Short mmCIF file of C-alpha atoms and ligand atoms in Angstrom, two decimals:
data_model
loop_
_atom_site.label_atom_id
_atom_site.label_comp_id
_atom_site.label_asym_id
_atom_site.label_seq_id
_atom_site.Cartn_x
_atom_site.Cartn_y
_atom_site.Cartn_z
CA MET A 1 138.96 118.99 101.31
CA SER A 2 135.65 118.02 100.01
CA VAL A 3 133.63 115.00 101.20
CA GLY A 4 133.36 112.07 98.86
CA VAL A 5 129.75 110.85 98.12
CA ALA A 6 128.47 107.75 96.45
CA ILE A 7 124.94 107.80 95.02
CA LEU A 8 123.27 104.39 94.58
CA GLY A 9 120.26 104.74 92.32
CA SER A 10 121.52 108.07 90.85
CA THR A 11 119.08 107.83 87.87
CA GLY A 12 116.04 107.65 90.17
CA SER A 13 114.03 110.42 91.79
CA ILE A 14 116.20 110.56 95.00
CA GLY A 15 119.32 110.17 93.06
CA ARG A 16 118.51 113.14 90.73
CA SER A 17 117.46 115.30 93.65
CA THR A 18 120.79 114.47 95.33
CA LEU A 19 122.79 115.62 92.29
CA GLN A 20 120.72 118.82 92.21
CA VAL A 21 121.71 119.49 95.81
CA LEU A 22 125.35 118.69 95.17
CA ALA A 23 125.44 120.94 92.10
CA ARG A 24 124.92 123.90 94.63
CA GLN A 25 127.33 122.34 97.16
CA ARG A 26 130.39 121.60 94.95
CA GLU A 27 132.85 123.08 97.50
CA ARG A 28 131.72 120.79 100.22
CA PHE A 29 131.17 117.52 98.37
CA ARG A 30 132.42 115.59 95.37
CA VAL A 31 130.77 112.71 93.57
CA VAL A 32 133.06 109.65 93.84
CA ALA A 33 130.63 106.90 92.68
CA LEU A 34 127.38 106.55 90.83
CA THR A 35 125.21 103.54 90.21
CA GLY A 36 122.12 103.05 88.17
CA HIS A 37 119.90 100.07 87.32
CA SER A 38 119.11 100.31 83.60
CA ASN A 39 118.91 103.86 82.49
CA ALA A 40 122.36 103.83 80.78
CA ASP A 41 121.76 107.05 78.87
CA LEU A 42 121.08 109.12 81.94
CA LEU A 43 123.87 107.47 83.82
CA ALA A 44 126.26 108.43 80.94
CA GLU A 45 125.00 111.94 81.09
CA GLN A 46 125.67 112.11 84.80
CA GLU A 47 129.04 110.61 84.34
CA ARG A 48 130.06 113.28 81.85
CA GLU A 49 128.93 115.94 84.14
CA TRP A 50 130.39 114.65 87.44
CA ARG A 51 133.40 112.60 86.32
CA PRO A 52 133.09 110.11 89.24
CA ALA A 53 135.93 107.61 89.91
CA PHE A 54 133.47 104.76 89.85
CA VAL A 55 130.33 104.06 87.77
CA GLY A 56 128.20 100.99 88.00
CA LEU A 57 125.32 99.79 85.92
CA VAL A 58 123.33 96.87 87.54
CA ASN A 59 121.59 95.78 84.36
CA GLY A 60 123.71 96.89 81.45
CA ASN A 61 123.19 95.84 77.79
CA GLY A 62 126.85 96.45 76.91
CA LYS A 63 126.22 99.36 74.38
CA GLY A 64 128.40 102.33 75.03
CA GLU A 65 129.15 101.28 78.54
CA ALA A 66 132.92 100.88 78.38
CA GLY A 67 134.58 101.33 81.76
CA ARG A 68 131.44 100.57 83.73
CA ARG A 69 131.17 97.95 86.47
CA LYS A 70 128.15 95.62 85.72
CA GLY A 71 125.95 93.53 87.80
CA THR A 72 124.67 93.76 91.39
CA SER A 73 128.18 93.60 92.92
CA CYS A 74 128.75 97.15 91.73
CA LEU A 75 126.53 98.44 94.50
CA VAL A 76 128.71 97.06 97.34
CA GLU A 77 131.82 98.23 95.46
CA ALA A 78 130.45 101.74 95.16
CA ALA A 79 129.23 101.71 98.78
CA THR A 80 132.64 100.72 100.14
CA HIS A 81 134.83 102.68 97.84
CA PRO A 82 137.73 104.10 99.94
CA ASP A 83 137.23 107.71 98.84
CA VAL A 84 133.61 107.65 99.82
CA LYS A 85 132.43 109.07 103.22
CA ILE A 86 128.71 109.25 102.61
CA VAL A 87 126.65 106.77 100.71
CA VAL A 88 123.25 108.08 99.55
CA ASN A 89 121.18 104.97 99.11
CA GLY A 90 118.38 105.91 96.76
CA ILE A 91 117.70 102.40 95.51
CA VAL A 92 114.12 101.31 95.58
CA GLY A 93 113.22 98.08 97.36
CA ALA A 94 115.13 95.09 98.83
CA ALA A 95 117.95 95.39 96.27
CA GLY A 96 119.55 98.06 98.54
CA LEU A 97 120.10 95.86 101.49
CA GLU A 98 123.52 94.46 100.96
CA ALA A 99 125.05 97.74 100.07
CA THR A 100 123.61 99.41 103.15
CA LEU A 101 125.08 96.64 105.31
CA ALA A 102 128.44 96.78 103.61
CA ALA A 103 128.73 100.58 103.81
CA LEU A 104 127.84 100.59 107.56
CA ARG A 105 130.39 97.88 108.21
CA ALA A 106 133.02 99.91 106.33
CA GLY A 107 132.26 102.83 108.72
CA LYS A 108 130.47 105.02 106.21
CA ARG A 109 127.49 107.34 106.81
CA VAL A 110 124.58 106.03 104.97
CA ALA A 111 122.10 108.81 103.94
CA LEU A 112 119.16 106.38 103.77
CA ALA A 113 116.22 106.89 101.39
CA ASN A 114 115.96 103.19 100.77
CA LYS A 115 113.60 102.53 103.78
CA GLU A 116 112.94 98.97 102.67
CA THR A 117 116.42 98.14 103.96
CA LEU A 118 115.54 99.07 107.49
CA VAL A 119 112.18 97.50 107.31
CA MET A 120 113.52 94.06 106.20
CA ALA A 121 116.46 93.91 108.59
CA GLY A 122 116.35 96.52 111.14
CA GLU A 123 118.26 94.62 113.78
CA LEU A 124 121.01 93.65 111.21
CA VAL A 125 121.34 97.12 109.80
CA THR A 126 121.56 98.83 113.25
CA ALA A 127 124.05 96.17 114.42
CA ALA A 128 126.25 96.70 111.30
CA ALA A 129 126.32 100.42 112.01
CA ARG A 130 127.30 99.73 115.73
CA GLU A 131 129.91 97.20 114.87
CA GLY A 132 131.45 98.91 111.85
CA GLY A 133 131.28 102.54 113.21
CA GLY A 134 128.97 103.68 110.36
CA GLU A 135 125.91 105.78 110.92
CA ILE A 136 122.39 105.85 109.40
CA VAL A 137 121.02 109.29 108.71
CA PRO A 138 117.47 109.33 107.25
CA VAL A 139 116.58 110.94 103.99
CA ASP A 140 112.89 110.21 104.38
CA SER A 141 111.29 113.60 105.02
CA GLU A 142 109.30 112.47 108.08
CA HIS A 143 112.42 110.91 109.76
CA SER A 144 114.55 113.89 108.80
CA ALA A 145 111.89 116.08 110.38
CA VAL A 146 112.04 114.04 113.53
CA LEU A 147 115.83 114.00 113.54
CA GLN A 148 115.80 117.83 113.30
CA CYS A 149 113.39 118.00 116.26
CA VAL A 150 115.42 115.73 118.47
CA ALA A 151 118.81 116.93 117.65
CA GLY A 152 120.72 117.78 120.89
CA ARG A 153 118.24 115.98 123.09
CA ARG A 154 118.87 112.85 125.02
CA PRO A 155 117.01 109.69 123.78
CA THR A 156 115.33 109.36 127.19
CA GLU A 157 113.64 112.82 126.62
CA LEU A 158 111.69 111.62 123.67
CA ALA A 159 108.26 110.33 124.38
CA ARG A 160 106.48 109.82 121.07
CA LEU A 161 106.73 110.49 117.46
CA ILE A 162 103.91 111.53 115.07
CA LEU A 163 104.63 110.97 111.38
CA THR A 164 102.43 112.87 108.89
CA ALA A 165 100.94 111.21 105.81
CA SER A 166 99.38 113.07 102.88
CA GLY A 167 96.79 110.31 102.64
CA GLY A 168 97.51 109.92 98.82
CA PRO A 169 95.19 110.37 95.96
CA PHE A 170 92.40 108.06 97.34
CA ARG A 171 92.03 109.80 100.74
CA THR A 172 88.54 110.95 99.96
CA TRP A 173 87.40 108.18 97.69
CA GLY A 174 84.85 105.47 98.67
CA PRO A 175 86.24 101.82 99.03
CA GLU A 176 84.42 100.58 95.85
CA ARG A 177 85.99 103.16 93.66
CA VAL A 178 89.52 102.74 95.32
CA SER A 179 89.43 98.97 94.74
CA ARG A 180 89.09 99.60 90.98
CA ALA A 181 91.58 102.47 90.73
CA THR A 182 93.82 102.49 87.70
CA VAL A 183 97.61 102.80 87.57
CA ALA A 184 97.39 106.35 86.25
CA GLU A 185 95.08 107.32 89.11
CA ALA A 186 97.39 105.74 91.72
CA LEU A 187 100.41 107.54 90.32
CA LYS A 188 98.76 111.00 90.72
CA HIS A 189 100.21 111.88 94.08
CA PRO A 190 98.62 115.16 95.43
CA THR A 191 101.87 116.67 96.94
CA TRP A 192 104.97 114.78 95.99
CA THR A 193 106.68 113.68 92.71
CA MET A 194 108.47 110.37 93.29
CA GLY A 195 109.22 106.99 91.87
CA LYS A 196 106.43 104.72 90.91
CA LYS A 197 106.67 102.23 93.68
CA ILE A 198 106.70 104.75 96.53
CA THR A 199 103.86 106.60 94.88
CA VAL A 200 101.70 103.46 94.83
CA ASP A 201 102.86 102.79 98.48
CA SER A 202 101.52 106.19 99.36
CA ALA A 203 98.16 105.46 97.83
CA THR A 204 97.81 102.19 99.87
CA LEU A 205 99.52 103.87 102.94
CA VAL A 206 101.97 100.97 102.96
CA ASN A 207 104.53 103.77 102.72
CA LYS A 208 103.52 104.87 106.18
CA ALA A 209 103.63 101.37 107.63
CA LEU A 210 107.12 101.06 106.33
CA GLU A 211 107.95 104.48 107.82
CA VAL A 212 106.64 103.43 111.23
CA ILE A 213 109.05 100.47 111.17
CA GLU A 214 111.82 102.75 109.97
CA ALA A 215 111.15 105.18 112.81
CA HIS A 216 111.15 102.35 115.42
CA PHE A 217 114.69 101.35 114.39
CA LEU A 218 116.05 104.78 113.86
CA PHE A 219 114.75 106.33 117.14
CA ALA A 220 114.57 103.25 119.33
CA LEU A 221 110.89 103.72 120.23
CA ASP A 222 108.38 100.95 120.68
CA TYR A 223 105.55 100.90 118.20
CA ASP A 224 102.92 102.26 120.74
CA HIS A 225 104.93 105.48 120.66
CA VAL A 226 104.98 105.96 116.86
CA ASP A 227 101.79 107.49 115.71
CA VAL A 228 100.57 108.63 112.25
CA VAL A 229 98.26 111.52 111.29
CA ILE A 230 96.86 112.40 107.95
CA HIS A 231 97.93 115.86 106.90
CA PRO A 232 96.87 116.43 103.23
CA GLN A 233 99.01 119.59 102.68
CA SER A 234 102.33 117.91 103.46
CA ILE A 235 103.77 121.05 105.20
CA VAL A 236 104.42 119.58 108.55
CA HIS A 237 106.72 116.55 108.04
CA GLY A 238 106.86 115.18 111.61
CA PHE A 239 106.31 115.92 115.28
CA ALA A 240 108.42 114.86 118.20
CA GLU A 241 106.69 114.84 121.69
CA PHE A 242 109.02 115.04 124.73
CA VAL A 243 108.48 113.53 128.20
CA ASP A 244 107.35 116.93 129.59
CA GLY A 245 104.55 117.04 127.00
CA SER A 246 106.15 119.64 124.84
CA VAL A 247 105.96 119.05 121.04
CA LEU A 248 108.20 120.19 118.24
CA ALA A 249 107.41 120.01 114.56
CA GLN A 250 109.46 120.60 111.47
CA MET A 251 107.85 122.12 108.37
CA GLY A 252 108.40 123.44 104.89
CA PHE A 253 107.02 123.19 101.35
CA PRO A 254 107.37 119.65 100.19
CA THR A 255 110.80 118.97 98.66
CA MET A 256 113.30 116.13 99.15
CA GLU A 257 116.22 118.44 98.58
CA LEU A 258 116.19 119.71 102.20
CA PRO A 259 116.18 116.34 103.84
CA ILE A 260 118.87 115.19 101.37
CA LEU A 261 121.06 118.21 102.27
CA TYR A 262 120.51 117.71 105.97
CA ALA A 263 121.52 114.04 105.72
CA LEU A 264 124.70 115.13 104.04
CA THR A 265 125.64 117.86 106.49
CA TYR A 266 124.11 116.54 109.74
CA PRO A 267 124.38 117.63 112.49
CA ASP A 268 125.46 120.97 110.90
CA ARG A 269 123.29 123.27 108.65
CA VAL A 270 124.87 124.95 105.72
CA PRO A 271 123.73 127.89 103.60
CA ASP A 272 121.73 126.79 100.61
CA GLN A 273 119.60 128.88 98.19
CA GLY A 274 118.08 126.07 96.17
CA VAL A 275 114.68 125.65 97.66
CA ARG A 276 111.59 127.82 97.96
CA ARG A 277 111.70 129.65 101.22
CA PHE A 278 108.75 128.96 103.57
CA ASP A 279 105.83 131.38 103.63
CA PRO A 280 103.06 130.58 106.17
CA VAL A 281 100.50 132.62 104.30
CA ALA A 282 101.22 130.71 100.98
CA ALA A 283 101.02 127.41 102.96
CA GLY A 284 97.56 128.42 104.10
CA SER A 285 95.37 126.21 106.40
CA LEU A 286 96.94 123.13 107.76
CA THR A 287 94.60 120.28 108.64
CA PHE A 288 95.11 116.98 110.44
CA GLU A 289 92.82 113.93 110.54
CA ALA A 290 93.01 110.42 112.04
CA VAL A 291 93.91 107.56 109.75
CA GLN A 292 90.75 105.84 108.71
CA VAL A 293 91.95 102.32 109.03
CA ASP A 294 89.11 100.72 107.16
CA ARG A 295 90.16 102.61 104.03
CA PHE A 296 93.77 101.40 104.28
CA PRO A 297 93.85 97.70 105.02
CA ALA A 298 97.52 97.28 103.82
CA TYR A 299 98.55 99.88 106.42
CA VAL A 300 96.90 97.80 109.22
CA ILE A 301 98.69 94.65 107.92
CA GLY A 302 102.00 96.48 108.00
CA ARG A 303 101.49 97.71 111.57
CA GLU A 304 100.62 94.21 112.70
CA ALA A 305 103.78 92.83 111.00
CA ALA A 306 105.74 95.54 112.81
CA ARG A 307 104.29 94.41 116.19
CA VAL A 308 105.04 90.73 115.42
CA GLY A 309 108.69 91.57 114.56
CA GLY A 310 111.20 88.99 113.49
CA THR A 311 110.99 88.30 109.81
CA ALA A 312 107.36 89.55 109.59
CA PRO A 313 108.32 93.08 108.42
CA ALA A 314 110.66 91.49 105.72
CA ARG A 315 107.74 89.38 104.56
CA PHE A 316 105.38 92.31 104.57
CA ASN A 317 107.82 94.35 102.53
CA ALA A 318 108.59 91.55 100.03
CA ALA A 319 104.91 90.78 99.50
CA ASN A 320 104.18 94.51 98.94
CA GLU A 321 107.03 94.79 96.36
CA VAL A 322 105.58 91.88 94.36
CA ALA A 323 101.92 93.14 94.65
CA VAL A 324 102.87 96.72 93.64
CA GLN A 325 104.89 95.39 90.68
CA LEU A 326 101.83 93.30 89.52
CA PHE A 327 99.62 96.30 89.94
CA LEU A 328 101.89 98.44 87.86
CA GLU A 329 101.88 95.78 85.18
CA GLU A 330 98.09 95.86 85.31
CA LYS A 331 97.95 92.17 86.40
CA ILE A 332 96.02 92.75 89.57
CA HIS A 333 93.50 95.49 90.73
CA PHE A 334 94.58 98.03 93.18
CA GLY A 335 92.11 96.50 95.72
CA ARG A 336 94.04 93.26 95.58
CA ILE A 337 97.37 94.67 96.75
CA ALA A 338 96.26 94.43 100.41
CA GLU A 339 94.82 90.91 99.95
CA VAL A 340 98.00 89.60 98.32
CA ILE A 341 100.13 91.04 101.14
CA GLU A 342 97.79 89.71 103.83
CA ARG A 343 97.95 86.22 102.51
CA ALA A 344 101.60 86.21 101.96
CA VAL A 345 102.48 87.41 105.45
CA ALA A 346 99.79 85.31 107.16
CA GLU A 347 102.04 82.26 107.46
CA ASP A 348 104.40 84.12 109.69
CA THR A 349 102.17 86.32 111.82
CA HIS A 350 102.20 84.10 114.87
CA SER A 351 105.84 83.06 115.07
CA GLY A 352 107.57 86.11 113.81
CA GLY A 353 110.44 83.90 112.63
CA ASP A 354 114.05 84.83 113.55
CA ALA A 355 115.74 87.58 111.70
CA ASN A 356 119.13 86.97 113.29
CA SER A 357 121.11 86.65 110.01
CA LEU A 358 121.02 87.83 106.53
CA GLU A 359 120.16 84.32 105.41
CA ASP A 360 117.00 84.35 107.64
CA VAL A 361 115.97 87.65 106.18
CA LEU A 362 116.60 86.71 102.61
CA ARG A 363 114.78 83.39 103.08
CA ALA A 364 111.68 85.18 104.53
CA ASP A 365 111.90 87.65 101.65
CA ALA A 366 112.08 84.93 98.94
CA ASP A 367 109.34 82.83 100.58
CA ALA A 368 106.92 85.83 100.83
CA ARG A 369 107.66 86.82 97.18
CA ARG A 370 106.79 83.23 96.09
CA LEU A 371 103.57 83.16 98.17
CA ALA A 372 102.52 86.52 96.91
CA LEU A 373 102.92 85.53 93.29
CA GLU A 374 101.02 82.30 94.03
CA VAL A 375 98.18 84.19 95.72
CA ALA A 376 97.96 86.63 92.90
CA CYS A 377 97.85 83.73 90.43
CA CYS A 378 100.19 85.03 87.79
P1 LIG B 401 112.94 105.58 91.66
O1 LIG B 401 112.15 104.39 91.04
O2 LIG B 401 112.72 106.87 91.03
O3 LIG B 401 114.56 105.23 91.58
C1 LIG B 401 115.04 104.11 92.12
C2 LIG B 401 116.38 103.87 91.52
O4 LIG B 401 116.97 102.70 92.17
C3 LIG B 401 116.37 103.62 89.96
O5 LIG B 401 116.48 104.69 89.26
C4 LIG B 401 117.57 102.76 89.85
O6 LIG B 401 118.72 103.53 89.59
C5 LIG B 401 117.77 102.02 91.12
N1 LIG B 401 117.28 100.65 91.11
C6 LIG B 401 116.06 100.15 90.93
N2 LIG B 401 116.06 98.84 91.01
C7 LIG B 401 117.30 98.47 91.28
C8 LIG B 401 117.91 97.18 91.49
N3 LIG B 401 117.21 95.99 91.46
N4 LIG B 401 119.24 97.16 91.82
C9 LIG B 401 119.89 98.29 91.91
N5 LIG B 401 119.46 99.55 91.68
C10 LIG B 401 118.08 99.64 91.36
O7 LIG B 401 112.57 105.64 93.17
P2 LIG B 401 112.69 106.84 94.22
O8 LIG B 401 111.41 107.55 94.29
O9 LIG B 401 113.96 107.58 93.98
O10 LIG B 401 112.86 106.03 95.57
C11 LIG B 401 114.06 105.46 96.01
C12 LIG B 401 113.96 105.09 97.47
O11 LIG B 401 113.80 106.30 98.21
C13 LIG B 401 112.77 104.23 97.84
O12 LIG B 401 113.20 103.37 98.84
C14 LIG B 401 111.73 105.19 98.35
O13 LIG B 401 110.84 104.66 99.20
C15 LIG B 401 112.63 106.18 98.97
N6 LIG B 401 112.10 107.54 99.05
C16 LIG B 401 111.84 108.27 97.99
C17 LIG B 401 111.30 109.54 98.07
C18 LIG B 401 111.06 110.45 96.88
O14 LIG B 401 110.71 111.54 96.92
N7 LIG B 401 111.24 109.93 95.65
C19 LIG B 401 111.02 110.05 99.37
C20 LIG B 401 111.33 109.38 100.48
C21 LIG B 401 111.86 108.04 100.39
MG1 LIG B 402 108.43 109.69 103.68
#
């Protein structure tokens, strides 16, 4: 009997990669539910190919969409569908939170790409998994790497994680040039092809700050034991250091298909012929550098928000979502992203604010969005 899968955000980069993986694994998995935001044409194409029981379009315009569920409630419906065992959350941003919580409470496995969910509400999300019997399995390549390294080990044996970062397109640029970088320049990622928001987050290194917070919640390590190293080739995806000093790393040519497949089959591995086999000679020299923090101010703000805890990470995430959107709309310069985030999270940096309920988190999120817009003056 095949395992039922829901894909939230099936029209996005993660969603499309997931369907590519599933196309090779039709004996093991079947697509039960698909949701998209506004790309009705691609969703219709996916529906014709996969014949899912449930299709939801968050922002439909009504044309040719008979039989679809509409509006944001379709996300929770898809995530809690009785025939679904695994929910691949490939939604970008805070919009994915309620579906993640609902799936975990309903005892599903959430294959989580939507890292913003864990950043905003790490305590609530991990509590929902504990209480509902669901589990969170990361899709993010760095966290998948760590999970593969720690599989079979006791949590007390893990001493430190090192997440790798490509450094993005501006790694070698001077600060002046970076501050005036265009949208097209920011979207030219050296090693990965992804959605626009995460590509900009990779250029600011906000993505890595989000991933540090994600790692803290997934692997229950304090922030002093989650390090980041710049690795421009994106071959080593993550390292796990154990209490005896031994270090394991996971590597491969950059592709999201392997972490997606592993999140679906974890803790097992299954035969798959879809991705380019690793060749160390073709991979060439691997280099590692410390993060130059003066080049990536938004990363520093993110790590500080992580340390403060409470609602600070939710505020950081929300302000970043607003700033990135404004940058993509060419309303602010690249250099202002960090400034907007800094001022929008500043109100909370000392107290941290409680993040004990969904209301607390959503209030912090809304407040930081409002402040970020005000600061950006548009
Ligand atoms: P994307 O922009 O390509 O796709 C996101 C999808 O989410 C959209 O296609 C849409 O279907 C859906 N969506 C967008 N806004 C929505 C809303 N308000 N409500 C409901 N659905 C909405 O982004 P992506 O690159 O696929 O990234 C998705 C998530 O995965 C992000 O959290 C990102 O950080 C994470 N991630 C992506 C990659 C990658 O390689 N693309 C790698 C690691 C992690
Ligand atoms: Mg990643």
